[in-house]
Every structure is written in structure tokens, then in C-alpha cells.
Coordinates of C-alpha atoms in Angstrom, one line a residue:
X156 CA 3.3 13.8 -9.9
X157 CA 0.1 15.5 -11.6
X158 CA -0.8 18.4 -10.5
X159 CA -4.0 19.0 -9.1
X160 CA -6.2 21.9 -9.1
X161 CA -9.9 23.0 -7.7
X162 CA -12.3 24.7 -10.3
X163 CA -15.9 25.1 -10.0
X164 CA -15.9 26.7 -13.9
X165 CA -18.4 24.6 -16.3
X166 CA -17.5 22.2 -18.1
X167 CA -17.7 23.8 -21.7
X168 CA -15.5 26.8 -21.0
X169 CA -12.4 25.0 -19.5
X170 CA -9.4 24.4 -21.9
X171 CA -8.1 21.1 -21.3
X172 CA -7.5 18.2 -23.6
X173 CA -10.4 15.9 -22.1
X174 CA -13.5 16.1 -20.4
X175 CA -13.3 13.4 -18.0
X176 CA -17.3 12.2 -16.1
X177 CA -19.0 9.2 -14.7
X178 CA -21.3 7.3 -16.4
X179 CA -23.4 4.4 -13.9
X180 CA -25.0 1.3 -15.2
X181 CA -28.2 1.8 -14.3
X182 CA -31.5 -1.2 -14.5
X183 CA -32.8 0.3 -18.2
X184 CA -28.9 1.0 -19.4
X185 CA -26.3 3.5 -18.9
X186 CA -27.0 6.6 -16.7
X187 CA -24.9 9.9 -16.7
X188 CA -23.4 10.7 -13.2
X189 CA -23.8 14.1 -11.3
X190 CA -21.2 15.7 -11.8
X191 CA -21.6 16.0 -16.1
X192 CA -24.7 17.4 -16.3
X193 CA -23.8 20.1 -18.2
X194 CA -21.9 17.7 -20.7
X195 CA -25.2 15.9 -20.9
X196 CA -26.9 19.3 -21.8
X197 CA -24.5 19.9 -24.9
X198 CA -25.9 16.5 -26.0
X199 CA -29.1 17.6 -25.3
X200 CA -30.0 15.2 -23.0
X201 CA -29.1 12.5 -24.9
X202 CA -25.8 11.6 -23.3
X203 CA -26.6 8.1 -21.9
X204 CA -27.8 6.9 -25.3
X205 CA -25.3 7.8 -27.5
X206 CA -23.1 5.7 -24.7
X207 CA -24.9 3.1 -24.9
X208 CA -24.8 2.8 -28.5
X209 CA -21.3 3.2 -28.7
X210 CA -21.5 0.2 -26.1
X211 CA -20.9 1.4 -22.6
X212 CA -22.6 0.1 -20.0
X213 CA -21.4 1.6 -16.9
X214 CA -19.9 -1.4 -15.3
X215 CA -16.9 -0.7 -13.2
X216 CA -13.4 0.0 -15.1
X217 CA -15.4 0.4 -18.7
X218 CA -13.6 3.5 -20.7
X219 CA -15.6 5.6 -23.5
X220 CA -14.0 8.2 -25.6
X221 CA -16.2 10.3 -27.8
X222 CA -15.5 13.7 -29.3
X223 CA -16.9 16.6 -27.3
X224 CA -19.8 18.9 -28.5
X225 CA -19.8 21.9 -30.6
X226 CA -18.8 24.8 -28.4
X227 CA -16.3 22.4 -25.6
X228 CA -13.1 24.0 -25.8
X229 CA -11.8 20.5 -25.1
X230 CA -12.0 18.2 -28.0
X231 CA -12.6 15.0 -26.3
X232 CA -15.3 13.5 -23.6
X233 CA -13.9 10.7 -21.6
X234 CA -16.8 8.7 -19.9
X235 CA -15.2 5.9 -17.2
X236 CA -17.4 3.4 -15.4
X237 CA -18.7 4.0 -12.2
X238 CA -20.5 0.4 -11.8
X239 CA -23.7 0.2 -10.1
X240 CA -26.1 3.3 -9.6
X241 CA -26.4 4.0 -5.9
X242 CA -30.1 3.3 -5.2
X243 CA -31.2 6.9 -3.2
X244 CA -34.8 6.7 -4.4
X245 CA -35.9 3.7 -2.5
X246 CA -37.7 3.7 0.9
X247 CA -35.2 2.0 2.8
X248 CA -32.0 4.0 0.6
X249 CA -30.0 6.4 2.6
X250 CA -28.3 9.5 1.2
X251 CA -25.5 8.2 0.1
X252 CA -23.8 9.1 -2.9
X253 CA -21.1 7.2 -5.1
X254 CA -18.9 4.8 -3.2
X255 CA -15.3 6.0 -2.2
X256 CA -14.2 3.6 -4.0
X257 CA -15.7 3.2 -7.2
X258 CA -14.9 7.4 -7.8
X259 CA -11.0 6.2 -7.0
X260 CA -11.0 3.3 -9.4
X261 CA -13.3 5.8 -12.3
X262 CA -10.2 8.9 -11.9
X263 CA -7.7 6.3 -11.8
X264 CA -8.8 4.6 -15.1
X265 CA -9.1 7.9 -16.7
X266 CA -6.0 9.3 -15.9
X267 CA -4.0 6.4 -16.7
X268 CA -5.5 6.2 -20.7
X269 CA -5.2 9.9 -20.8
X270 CA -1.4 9.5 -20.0
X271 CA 0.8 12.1 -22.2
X272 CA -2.3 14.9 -21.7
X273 CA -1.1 18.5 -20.9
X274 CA -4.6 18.9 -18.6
X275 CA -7.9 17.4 -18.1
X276 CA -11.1 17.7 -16.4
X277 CA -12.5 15.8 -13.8
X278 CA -16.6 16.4 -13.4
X279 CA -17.1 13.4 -11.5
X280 CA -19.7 13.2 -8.9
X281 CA -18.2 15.3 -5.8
X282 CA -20.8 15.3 -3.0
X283 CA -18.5 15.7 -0.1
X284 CA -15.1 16.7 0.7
X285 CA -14.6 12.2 1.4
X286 CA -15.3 12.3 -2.4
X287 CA -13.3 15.2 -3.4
X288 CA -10.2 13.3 -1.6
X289 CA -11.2 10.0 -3.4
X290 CA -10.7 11.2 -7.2
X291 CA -7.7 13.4 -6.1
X292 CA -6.4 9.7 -5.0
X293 CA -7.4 8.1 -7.8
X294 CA -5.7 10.6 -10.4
X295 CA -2.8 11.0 -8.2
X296 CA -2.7 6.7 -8.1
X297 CA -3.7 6.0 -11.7
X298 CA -1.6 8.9 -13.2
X299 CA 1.8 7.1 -11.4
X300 CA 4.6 5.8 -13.7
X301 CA 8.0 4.1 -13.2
X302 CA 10.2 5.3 -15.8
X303 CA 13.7 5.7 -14.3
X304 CA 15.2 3.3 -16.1
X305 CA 14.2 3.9 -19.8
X306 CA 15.8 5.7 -21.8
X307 CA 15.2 9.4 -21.0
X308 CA 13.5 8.6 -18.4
X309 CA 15.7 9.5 -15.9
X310 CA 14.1 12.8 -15.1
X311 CA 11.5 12.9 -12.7
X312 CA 8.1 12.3 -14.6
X313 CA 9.8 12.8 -18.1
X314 CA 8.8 10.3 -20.9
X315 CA 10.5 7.1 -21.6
X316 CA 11.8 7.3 -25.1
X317 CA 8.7 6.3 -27.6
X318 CA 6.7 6.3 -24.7
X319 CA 4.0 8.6 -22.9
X320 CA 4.5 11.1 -19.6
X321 CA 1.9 11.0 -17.0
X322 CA -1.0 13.9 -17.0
X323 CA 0.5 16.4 -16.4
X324 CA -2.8 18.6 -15.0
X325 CA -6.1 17.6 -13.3
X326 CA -9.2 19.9 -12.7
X327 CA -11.1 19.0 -10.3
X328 CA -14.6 20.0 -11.1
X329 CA -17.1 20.6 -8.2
X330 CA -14.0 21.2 -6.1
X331 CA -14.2 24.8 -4.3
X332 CA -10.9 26.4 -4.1
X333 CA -11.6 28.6 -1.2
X334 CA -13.5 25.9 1.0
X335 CA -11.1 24.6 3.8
X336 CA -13.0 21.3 4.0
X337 CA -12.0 20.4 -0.2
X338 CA -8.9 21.8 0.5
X339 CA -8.1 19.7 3.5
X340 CA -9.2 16.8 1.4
X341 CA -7.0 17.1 -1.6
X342 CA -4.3 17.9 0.6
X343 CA -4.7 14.5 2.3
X344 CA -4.9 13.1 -1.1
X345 CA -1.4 14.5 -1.9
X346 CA 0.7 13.6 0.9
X347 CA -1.0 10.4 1.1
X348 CA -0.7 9.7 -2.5
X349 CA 2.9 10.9 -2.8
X350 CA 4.2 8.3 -0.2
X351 CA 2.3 5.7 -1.6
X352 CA 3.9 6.2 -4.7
X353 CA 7.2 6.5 -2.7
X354 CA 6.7 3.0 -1.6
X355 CA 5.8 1.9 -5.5
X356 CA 9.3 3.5 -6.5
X357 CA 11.1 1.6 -4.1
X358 CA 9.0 -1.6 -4.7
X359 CA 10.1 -1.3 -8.6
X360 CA 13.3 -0.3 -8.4
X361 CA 15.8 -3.2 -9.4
X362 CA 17.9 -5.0 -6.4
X363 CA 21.3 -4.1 -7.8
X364 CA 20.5 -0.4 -6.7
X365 CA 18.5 -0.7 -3.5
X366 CA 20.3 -2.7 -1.2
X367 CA 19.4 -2.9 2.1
X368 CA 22.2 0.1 3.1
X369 CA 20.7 2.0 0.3
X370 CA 17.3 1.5 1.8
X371 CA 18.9 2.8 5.0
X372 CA 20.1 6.1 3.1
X373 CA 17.2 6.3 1.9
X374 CA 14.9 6.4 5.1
X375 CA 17.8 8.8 6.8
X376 CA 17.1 11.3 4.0
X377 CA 13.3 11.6 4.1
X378 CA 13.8 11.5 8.0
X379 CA 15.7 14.7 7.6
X380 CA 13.6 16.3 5.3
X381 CA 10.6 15.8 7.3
X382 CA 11.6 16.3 10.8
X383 CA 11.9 12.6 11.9
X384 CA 14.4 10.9 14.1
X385 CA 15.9 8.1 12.5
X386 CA 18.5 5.0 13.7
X387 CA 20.1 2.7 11.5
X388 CA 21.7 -0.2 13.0
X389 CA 24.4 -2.1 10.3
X390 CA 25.7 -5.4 10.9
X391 CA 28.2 -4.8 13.4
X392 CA 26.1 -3.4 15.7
X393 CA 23.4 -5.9 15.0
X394 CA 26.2 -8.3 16.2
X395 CA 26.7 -6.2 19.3
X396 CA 23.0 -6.5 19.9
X397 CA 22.2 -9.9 19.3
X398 CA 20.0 -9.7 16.1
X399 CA 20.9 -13.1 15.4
X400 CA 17.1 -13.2 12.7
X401 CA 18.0 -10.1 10.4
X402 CA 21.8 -11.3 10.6
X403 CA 21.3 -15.2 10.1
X404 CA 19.0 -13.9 6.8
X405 CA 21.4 -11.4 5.7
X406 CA 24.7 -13.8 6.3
X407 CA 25.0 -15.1 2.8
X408 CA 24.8 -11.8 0.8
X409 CA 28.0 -9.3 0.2
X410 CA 24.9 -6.3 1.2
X411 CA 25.1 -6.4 4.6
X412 CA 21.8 -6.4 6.5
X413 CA 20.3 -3.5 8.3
X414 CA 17.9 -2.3 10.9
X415 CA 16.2 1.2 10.5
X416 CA 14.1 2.3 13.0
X417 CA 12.2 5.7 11.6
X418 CA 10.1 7.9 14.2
X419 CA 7.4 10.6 14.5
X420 CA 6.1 12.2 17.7
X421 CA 3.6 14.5 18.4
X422 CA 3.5 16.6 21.6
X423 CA 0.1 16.4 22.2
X424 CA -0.1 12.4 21.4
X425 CA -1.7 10.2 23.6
X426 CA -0.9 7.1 21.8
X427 CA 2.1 5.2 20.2
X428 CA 1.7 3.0 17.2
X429 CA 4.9 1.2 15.8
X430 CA 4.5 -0.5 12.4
X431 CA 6.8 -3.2 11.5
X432 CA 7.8 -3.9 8.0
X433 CA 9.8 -6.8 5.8
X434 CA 12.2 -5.5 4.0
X435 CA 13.9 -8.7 2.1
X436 CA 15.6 -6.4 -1.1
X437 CA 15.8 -9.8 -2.6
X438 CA 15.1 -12.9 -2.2
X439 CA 16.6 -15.6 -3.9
X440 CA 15.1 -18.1 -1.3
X441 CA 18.7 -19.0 0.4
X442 CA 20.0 -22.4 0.4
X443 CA 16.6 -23.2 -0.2
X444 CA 17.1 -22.0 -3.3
X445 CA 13.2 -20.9 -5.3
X446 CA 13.0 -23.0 -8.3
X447 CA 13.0 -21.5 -11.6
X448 CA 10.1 -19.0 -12.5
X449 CA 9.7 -17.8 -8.9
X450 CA 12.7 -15.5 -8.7
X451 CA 12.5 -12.4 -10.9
X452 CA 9.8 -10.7 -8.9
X453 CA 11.4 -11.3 -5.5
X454 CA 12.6 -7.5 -5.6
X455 CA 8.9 -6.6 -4.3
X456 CA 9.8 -9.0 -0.9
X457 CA 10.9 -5.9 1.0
X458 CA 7.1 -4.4 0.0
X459 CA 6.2 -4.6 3.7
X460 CA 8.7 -2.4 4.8
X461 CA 8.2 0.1 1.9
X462 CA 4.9 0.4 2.9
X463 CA 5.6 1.1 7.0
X464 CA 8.4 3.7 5.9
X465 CA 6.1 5.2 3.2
X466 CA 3.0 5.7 6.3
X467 CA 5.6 6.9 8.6
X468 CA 6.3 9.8 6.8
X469 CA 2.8 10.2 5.6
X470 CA 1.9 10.6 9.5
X471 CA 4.4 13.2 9.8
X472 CA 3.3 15.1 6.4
X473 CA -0.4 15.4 7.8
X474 CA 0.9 16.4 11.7
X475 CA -1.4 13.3 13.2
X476 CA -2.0 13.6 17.2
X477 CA -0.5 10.0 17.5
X478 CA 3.5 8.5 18.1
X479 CA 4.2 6.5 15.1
X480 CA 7.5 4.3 15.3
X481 CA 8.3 2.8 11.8
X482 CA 10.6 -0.7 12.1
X483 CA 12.5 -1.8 8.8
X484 CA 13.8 -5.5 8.7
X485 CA 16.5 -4.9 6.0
X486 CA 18.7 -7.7 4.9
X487 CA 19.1 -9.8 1.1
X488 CA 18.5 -13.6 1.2
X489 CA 21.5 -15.2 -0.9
X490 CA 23.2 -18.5 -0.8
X491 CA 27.1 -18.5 -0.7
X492 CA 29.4 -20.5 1.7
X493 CA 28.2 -18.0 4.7
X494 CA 24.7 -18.3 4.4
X495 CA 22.3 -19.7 6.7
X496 CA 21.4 -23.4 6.4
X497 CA 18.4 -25.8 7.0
X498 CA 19.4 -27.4 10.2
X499 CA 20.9 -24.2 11.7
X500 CA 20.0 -22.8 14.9
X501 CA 20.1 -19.2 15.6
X502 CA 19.3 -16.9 18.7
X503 CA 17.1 -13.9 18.3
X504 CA 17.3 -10.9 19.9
X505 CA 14.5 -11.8 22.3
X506 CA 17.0 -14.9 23.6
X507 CA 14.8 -17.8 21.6
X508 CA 16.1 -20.0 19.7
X509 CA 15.0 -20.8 16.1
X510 CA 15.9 -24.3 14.2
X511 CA 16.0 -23.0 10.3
X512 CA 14.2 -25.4 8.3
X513 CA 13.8 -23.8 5.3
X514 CA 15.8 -20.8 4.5
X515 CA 13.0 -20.0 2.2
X516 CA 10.6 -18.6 5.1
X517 CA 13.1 -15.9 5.9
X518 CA 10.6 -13.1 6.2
X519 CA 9.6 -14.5 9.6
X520 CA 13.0 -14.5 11.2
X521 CA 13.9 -10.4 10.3
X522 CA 10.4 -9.4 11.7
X523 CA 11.0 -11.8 14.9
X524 CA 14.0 -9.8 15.6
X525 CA 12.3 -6.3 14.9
X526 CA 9.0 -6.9 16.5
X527 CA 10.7 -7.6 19.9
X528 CA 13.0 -4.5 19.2
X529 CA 9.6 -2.5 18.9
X530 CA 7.8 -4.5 21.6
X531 CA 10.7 -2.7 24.1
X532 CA 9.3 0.8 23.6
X533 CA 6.0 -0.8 24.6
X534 CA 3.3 0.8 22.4
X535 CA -0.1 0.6 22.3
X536 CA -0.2 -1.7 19.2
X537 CA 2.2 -3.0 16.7
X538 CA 1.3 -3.8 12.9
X539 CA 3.8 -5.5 11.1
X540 CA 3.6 -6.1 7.2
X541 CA 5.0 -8.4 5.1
X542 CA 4.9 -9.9 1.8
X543 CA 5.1 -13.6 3.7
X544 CA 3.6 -16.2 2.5
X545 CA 2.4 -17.6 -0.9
X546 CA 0.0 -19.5 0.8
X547 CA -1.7 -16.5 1.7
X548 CA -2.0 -15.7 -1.9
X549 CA -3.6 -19.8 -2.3
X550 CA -6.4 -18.7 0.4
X551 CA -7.0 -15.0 -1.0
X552 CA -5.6 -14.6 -4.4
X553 CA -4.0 -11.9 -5.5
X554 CA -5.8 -8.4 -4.6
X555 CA -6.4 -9.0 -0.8
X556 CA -4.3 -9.8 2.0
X557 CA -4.8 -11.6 5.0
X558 CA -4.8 -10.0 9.0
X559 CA -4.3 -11.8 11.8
X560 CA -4.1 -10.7 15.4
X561 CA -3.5 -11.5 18.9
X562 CA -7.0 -9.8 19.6
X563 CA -10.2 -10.1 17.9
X564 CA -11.2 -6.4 18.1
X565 CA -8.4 -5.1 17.2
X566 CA -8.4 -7.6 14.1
X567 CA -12.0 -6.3 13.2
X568 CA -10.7 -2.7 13.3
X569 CA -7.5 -2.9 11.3
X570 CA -10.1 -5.1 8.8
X571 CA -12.6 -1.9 8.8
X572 CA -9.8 0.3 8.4
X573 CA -8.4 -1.5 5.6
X574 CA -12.2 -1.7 3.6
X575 CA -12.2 2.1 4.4
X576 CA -9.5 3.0 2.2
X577 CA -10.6 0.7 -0.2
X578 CA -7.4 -1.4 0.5
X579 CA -9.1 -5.7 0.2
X580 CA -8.5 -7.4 2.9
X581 CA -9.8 -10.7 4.5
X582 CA -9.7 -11.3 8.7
X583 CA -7.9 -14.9 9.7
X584 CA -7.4 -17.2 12.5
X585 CA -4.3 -17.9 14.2
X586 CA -5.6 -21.6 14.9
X587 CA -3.5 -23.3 18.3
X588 CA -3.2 -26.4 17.4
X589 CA -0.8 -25.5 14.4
X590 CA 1.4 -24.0 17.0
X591 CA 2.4 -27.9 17.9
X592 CA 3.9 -28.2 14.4
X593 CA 6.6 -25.6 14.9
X594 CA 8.1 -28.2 18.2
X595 CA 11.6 -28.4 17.5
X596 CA 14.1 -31.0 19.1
X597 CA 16.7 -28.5 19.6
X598 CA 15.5 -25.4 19.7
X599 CA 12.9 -23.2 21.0
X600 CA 10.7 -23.6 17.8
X601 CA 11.3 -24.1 14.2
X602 CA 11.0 -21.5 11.3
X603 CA 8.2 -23.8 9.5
X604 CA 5.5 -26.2 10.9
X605 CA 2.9 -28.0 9.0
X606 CA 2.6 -27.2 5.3
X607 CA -1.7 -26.4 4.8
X608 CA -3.0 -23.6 6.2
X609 CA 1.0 -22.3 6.3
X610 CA 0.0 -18.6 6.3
X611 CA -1.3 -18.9 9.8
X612 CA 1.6 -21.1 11.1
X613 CA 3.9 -18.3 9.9
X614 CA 1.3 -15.8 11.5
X615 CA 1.6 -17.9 14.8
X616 CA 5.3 -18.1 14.5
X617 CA 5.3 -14.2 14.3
X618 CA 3.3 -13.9 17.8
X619 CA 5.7 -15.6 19.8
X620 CA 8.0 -12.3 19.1
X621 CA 5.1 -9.9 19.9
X622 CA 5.8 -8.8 24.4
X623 CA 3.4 -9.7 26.8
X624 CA 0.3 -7.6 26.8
X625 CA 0.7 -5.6 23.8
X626 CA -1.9 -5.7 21.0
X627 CA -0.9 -6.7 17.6
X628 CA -1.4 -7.5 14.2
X629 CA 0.0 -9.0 10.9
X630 CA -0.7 -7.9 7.5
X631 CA -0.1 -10.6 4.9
X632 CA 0.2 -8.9 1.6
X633 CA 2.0 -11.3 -0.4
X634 CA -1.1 -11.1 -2.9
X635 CA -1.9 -7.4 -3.9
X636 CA 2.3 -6.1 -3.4
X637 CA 3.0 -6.8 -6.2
X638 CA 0.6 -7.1 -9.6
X639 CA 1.9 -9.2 -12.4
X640 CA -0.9 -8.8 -14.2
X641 CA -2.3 -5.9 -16.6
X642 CA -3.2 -2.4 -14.6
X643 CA -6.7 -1.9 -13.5
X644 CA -8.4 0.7 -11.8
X645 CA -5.5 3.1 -10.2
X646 CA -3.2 -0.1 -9.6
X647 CA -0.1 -0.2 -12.2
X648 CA 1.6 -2.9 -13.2
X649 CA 4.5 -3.6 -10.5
X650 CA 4.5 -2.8 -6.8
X651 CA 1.3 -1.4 -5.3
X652 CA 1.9 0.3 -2.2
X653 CA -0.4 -2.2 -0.8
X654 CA -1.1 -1.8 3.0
X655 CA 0.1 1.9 3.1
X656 CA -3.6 3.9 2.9
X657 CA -4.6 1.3 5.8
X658 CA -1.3 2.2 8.0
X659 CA -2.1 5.7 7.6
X660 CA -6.2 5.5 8.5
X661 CA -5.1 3.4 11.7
X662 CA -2.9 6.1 12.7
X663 CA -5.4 8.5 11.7
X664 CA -7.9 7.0 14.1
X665 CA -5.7 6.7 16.7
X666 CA -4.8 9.9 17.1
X667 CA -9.1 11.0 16.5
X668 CA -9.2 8.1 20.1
X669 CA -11.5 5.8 18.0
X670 CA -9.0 3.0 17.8
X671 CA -9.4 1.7 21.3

């Protein structure tokens, strides 16, 4: 990843290939941000204009590259879009500063175009150490590649042949080296950012070479490296357990399915969270087979538990005061002569039966089977994640997911958290009467119930696996897992790491004891 480093040296004197600062769109035009006033000097106060002529605006995402003045060592100013101008000099205005948010999409713009730079400066506007943590995100998020599988790209953050490495070095400007608060915050930032980016890695990387015992390796490798204890149950002992979800989905592929459970304890923790995540490696929709067009991005459907293993270990990097327990649902959804079919009836491992409609809406049936393997333990709360419905992406689109919970409060909070980080999310009901459309003849309930508003049914279905009394909530993040779509802001093209930033700040304010 880039490197990141605190400097409180001017702007002028640094040696770097860019000059990176914030320019707002103000009511009369483009204003310069804090943060580049001394760039604004060498221009002699003229910055903003010269913008604006060169038709910047300020709006959010907006890029302007203009050589730097006489005397920079660096030969080039970057100016990135900060949006709106925070409005501090009105009666009713508060205090604050740039949004978290808007300073994380501005560094992540910047050090995406900047990609192939040696180093560059950041003078963005830092006003507090939340700030200073924001940029490092952003850089650390918009400087992220995936270049494994290129040619020469096989070594860790090497360029792909004909193509451009990430920055290599970021400056933080207005970031004091010696102050514990900054340094705390970029060292969030880091481990934070570094997991997230885990979860991107494993999101992009093909399904011929992450199958679900892979995955498994995988999560027992970090789990040593970090001090966590880890249990991977394969398909045998699934069988001996009674997993009949994660086996009836995993059936019909030659990779066998797999149940990881990944945990980190804290002796002074009060709390226990355990996050459960859908991890699908690929999902050619079963017997149910997904028509053409709608197959060659179903390596993303094990997103969910990508981003649960990726905020486990997060936890453990920054030592949180709380129990985390991370659940992954591994299995591959094939058709072949042992697969699952429409019509089938299989028994979970909490002793319900499930008719299988449609083979299709397999996500629901390996987190039925994990979420009443976490329910056991009894924690506080459980948060599952998935990537489970396109009808969630119908209601939301494709940058926010939906949350649903057995408990308003606790749906408000994982919503707050989630707008925190800067992570879009949207609260929804889990309406009763769509429970009645999941009856089933001959089992205890069916996989599918009535087709509109089939985010919530799946929602509902997920419930009846959650044990009596414990709080919980589902993340449906079949929008923003995966972008299609050109990059913007510090989101690449590919897997996201959606849902991970908002795992981590509920587990964060859990272990503060403002989480309830």
C-alpha cells in the first residue's frame, strides 16, 4: 500500500511530484481550502481565479492539474473538489470544518489520477485528528489497485505491464508527527484501510483460485498472524453437524463447502459481537440457473463474508475492548447431477425445514445455518452481511444498502454507524404480512415468498434463524459490493469492501459502551 507520512514542512519546500489541496465551490465561484494557503500565496492570492478560469468549480470529485509556481520544488499543483463550502460564518453555523467525507472522496480522487507518482503532498484541510484519519483513508482507498493477474503484476503493488503502480508516497500536510492524537488517527486509517483492501483482494480475485477451502486457508493464515482462534468446519463435519443450508448450497460443486468461524477476545471485554458473512465464491444460480448477462460478476457473491473476516481482523489490529466472533458461510452454487433442486427439502442446523424453490436465493440458506451456529454462543448482537438480493439494488440502487433488524434502535444505530464512516445506507422494514408468503405445504417455510418487496421477505426469512432474545441485523449490500461502473471518489472499479468501515465502528462503539 502507499506509504504514508506526517509533515508539517510548507508546501513550497517539499520535494514530491504533486502538490495535492482542496478547492470548495463557494456562492461567487471556487474558493481555496485551508490547508493551501501557502500555495495560494505563490499565486499571489489569485489561486481561486486562475481555477476558475481553467473551469473548476469545486463540486465534489472535480480534478484540476496546473503547473506549480516558481520556487515549488514540485512541478505540479493538483486541486480536487471538496463540494460545498461549510458555512461557519452564519449565526446559526457551528464550528465545523470539512465533512469526513468529502476530505475521503477529495484524497481518494487525487491519489488515484496521481497513480505511478514516486510521492505527493496532501495540504488538505486538517482540523482534527477525525480529519487527519479521513485523507489517510481516502489515499490509502483511492491509491488501491488489483493487479495480480497482469502481466508483471504479480508482485505486490508492482505495475501491470504498460500500466501504472499505485503512489507510492503520501505527505500528509498539517499532520504532526510527534502528536499522539494524529498519530492514533493515521494508525486507524492503516489497519482499517489495509483490511478493507483485504476484503477488495478477495472480492476480485477470480473463482478458479478462491474456492471456498481456499477462503478457509486463507482466514486460518491471517488468524495466525494476528493472534486469533480460528475453526474451519469442511463438509464432513458439516454432515456430522447437520448443516443441511451451507451443504444443500454447496452439493452441486466439486469445491466442497465450508464453515469458518474466526474469533477475537479481549480480556477486559464486556461485550460480544459476532458478524455473519455470505460467502457464495460463485454463484452460477444452481439449477436455477442465472440467464445470460448476470453471471460473470457473481465472484463478488461471497462480498459479505469478505467484509466480516476483513473487520474481524481489523478489531484485533486496533486491540478493541469488545469479543468479536466473525461467521463465514463458504460454499459454490453449481448445478450438476448432485445439486440441490426446486422442490427439495432440506433440514438446517437449527432442526427447520426449508422447501427450496428457487436455488437461485441460496444466500439465505448458508446464513440460516451460520446465524444459528452464532446464535449458540449467545452474543449481544449479530450482524450478518450479504450480497442478497437484487431487489435491494431495485429499491436503493447501486451505492447504498439496505438494514433491517429485529429491533428498531438497534436498526437506527447500525444506520448512524454506517453514515459515520461515510459507508450509504438506507433503514428497512421487515413487514409481517410478507412472512405469510414463505407458508410451505411441506416444510417449515420456503426459501422464497412473494416476489415485490423480495428484499424484505429474504430479510424476514433470515430472522427466523436469529435465537430468541438476541438483537440483530442484516446488511443488504448487493448494490455498493461490487461497482461495475467507472471509479469515483476512493471506490475502484470491482469489489468495494462495502460494509467493512461500518462492522469496525460498531465494534468500536461497543467496546467505548455506546452501542447499547
Amino acid at each position: 500500500m502507499t506509504a504514508l507520512t506526517l509533515s508539517t514542512a510548507a508546501a513550497p519546500g517539499l520535494r514530491a511530484d504533486a502538490i495535492v489541496i482542496g478547492v470548495a465551490k463557494g456562492i461567487k465561484g471556487p474558493v481555496v481550502a485551508p490547508g493551501a494557503e501557502a500555495v495560494d500565496k505563490a499565486y499571489d492570492g489569485k489561486l481561486a481565479g486562475v481555477l476558475e478560469t481553467l473551469g473548476a468549480s469545486g463540486a465534489e470529485g472535480e480534478l484540476t492539474k496546473l503547473p506549480a509556481p516558481a520556487g515549488f520544488k514540485a512541478p505540479l499543483v493538483v486541486a480536487v473538489g471538496l463540494g460545498a463550502e461549510p458555512d461557519t460564518k452564519s449565526e446559526n453555523a457551528g464550528d465545523e470544518g470539512y465533512d469526513a467525507e468529502a476530505l475521503r472522496k477529495a484524497a481518494g480522487v487525487a491519489a488515484r489520477a496521481l497513480a505511478g507518482s514516486k510521492k505527493a503532498a496532501f495540504a488538505l484541510p486538517v482540523d482534527s485528528p477525525g480529519a487527519l484519519g479521513a485523507i489517510a483513508e481516502g489515499v490509502l482507498l483511492g491509491a488501491y489497485s488489483f493487479d495480480v493477474y497482469k502481466e508483471n503484476g504479480q508482485a505486490k503493488g508492482a505495475a501491470a505491464k504498460n500500466g501504472k503502480g499505485p503512489l507510492a508516497e503520501a505527505a500528509l500536510l498539517g499532520g504532526k508527527p510527534r502528536d499522539t492524537a494524529h498519530k492514533g488517527a493515521v494508525a486507524r486509517a492503516v489497519a482499517v484501510t489495509e483490511e478493507l483492501n483485504r476484503a477488495r483482494d478477495l472480492i476480485n480475485t477470480p473463482p478458479n483460485d478462491l474456492t471456498p477451502a481456499v477462503f478457509a486457508g486463507l482466514a486460518q493464515t491471517a488468524a495466525k498472524e494476528h493472534g486469533l482462534k480460528v475453526q474451519v468446519l469442511d463438509d464432513k463435519a458439516l454432515a456430522k453437524g447437520g448443516y443441511g443450508g451451507i451443504l444443500g448450497v454447496g452439493g452441486g460443486s466439486a469445491a466442497t463447502p465450508r464453515l469458518v468461524k474466526l474469533s477475537y477476545t479481549h480480556p477486559k471485554a464486556a461485550k460480544h459481537l459476532a458478524f455473519v458473512g455470505k460467502g457464495i465464491t460463485y454463484d452460477s444460480g444452481g439449477i436455477s440457473l442465472k440467464p445470460a448477462g448476470h453471471n460473470e460478476t457473481m465472484k463478488c457473491d461471497m462480498s459479505g463474508a469478505a467484509a466480516v473476516f476483513a473487520a474481524v481482523v481489523a478489531a484485533a489490529r486496533l486491540g478493541l475492548e469488545v469479543n468479536v466472533t466473525g461467521w463465514l458461510a463458504l460454499a459454490e452454487n453449481m448445478p450438476s447431477g448432485s445439486a440441490v433442486r426446486p422442490g427439495d427439502v432440506l433440514r438446517m442446523y437449527s432442526g427447520k425445514t426449508v422447501e427450496v424453490l428457487n436455488t437461485d436465493a441460496e444466500g439465505r440458506l448458508v446464513l440460516a445455518d451460520a446465524l444459528w451456529a452464532a446464535s449458540q454462543e449467545n452474543p449481544d448482537a449479530i450482524v450478518d452481511v450479504a450480497t442478497l438480493t437484487g431487489a435491494m439494488m431495485l429499491a436503493l440502487g447501486s451505492r447504498t444498502f439496505g438494514v433491517m433488524a429485529n429491533d428498531d434502535a438497534f436498526r437506527s444505530a447500525v444506520f448512524e454507524a454506517a453514515e459515520e464512516v461515510g459507508e450509504p445506507a438506507w433503514p428497512m422494514p421487515l413487514p409481517e404480512h410478507l412472512r405469510k408468503g414463505m407458508e410451505s405445504q411441506v416444510a417449515d417455510i420456503a426459501n422464497m415468498g412473494e416476489r415485490m418487496g423480495g428484499g424484505l421477505v429474504a430479510g424476514l426469512f433470515l430472522r427466523e434463524f436469529v435465537g430468541e432474545g438476541i438483537t440483530w441485523a442484516h446488511l443488504d449490500i448487493a448494490g455498493p459490493a461490487f461497482n461495475e461502473g467507472g471509479p469515483f471518489g476512493y471506490t475502484p472499479k470491482g469489489g468495494t469492501g462495502s460494509a467493512v468501515r461500518t462492522l469496525v465502528r460498531l465494534a468500536e462503539l461497543t467496546a467505548a459502551g455506546d452501542l447499547g
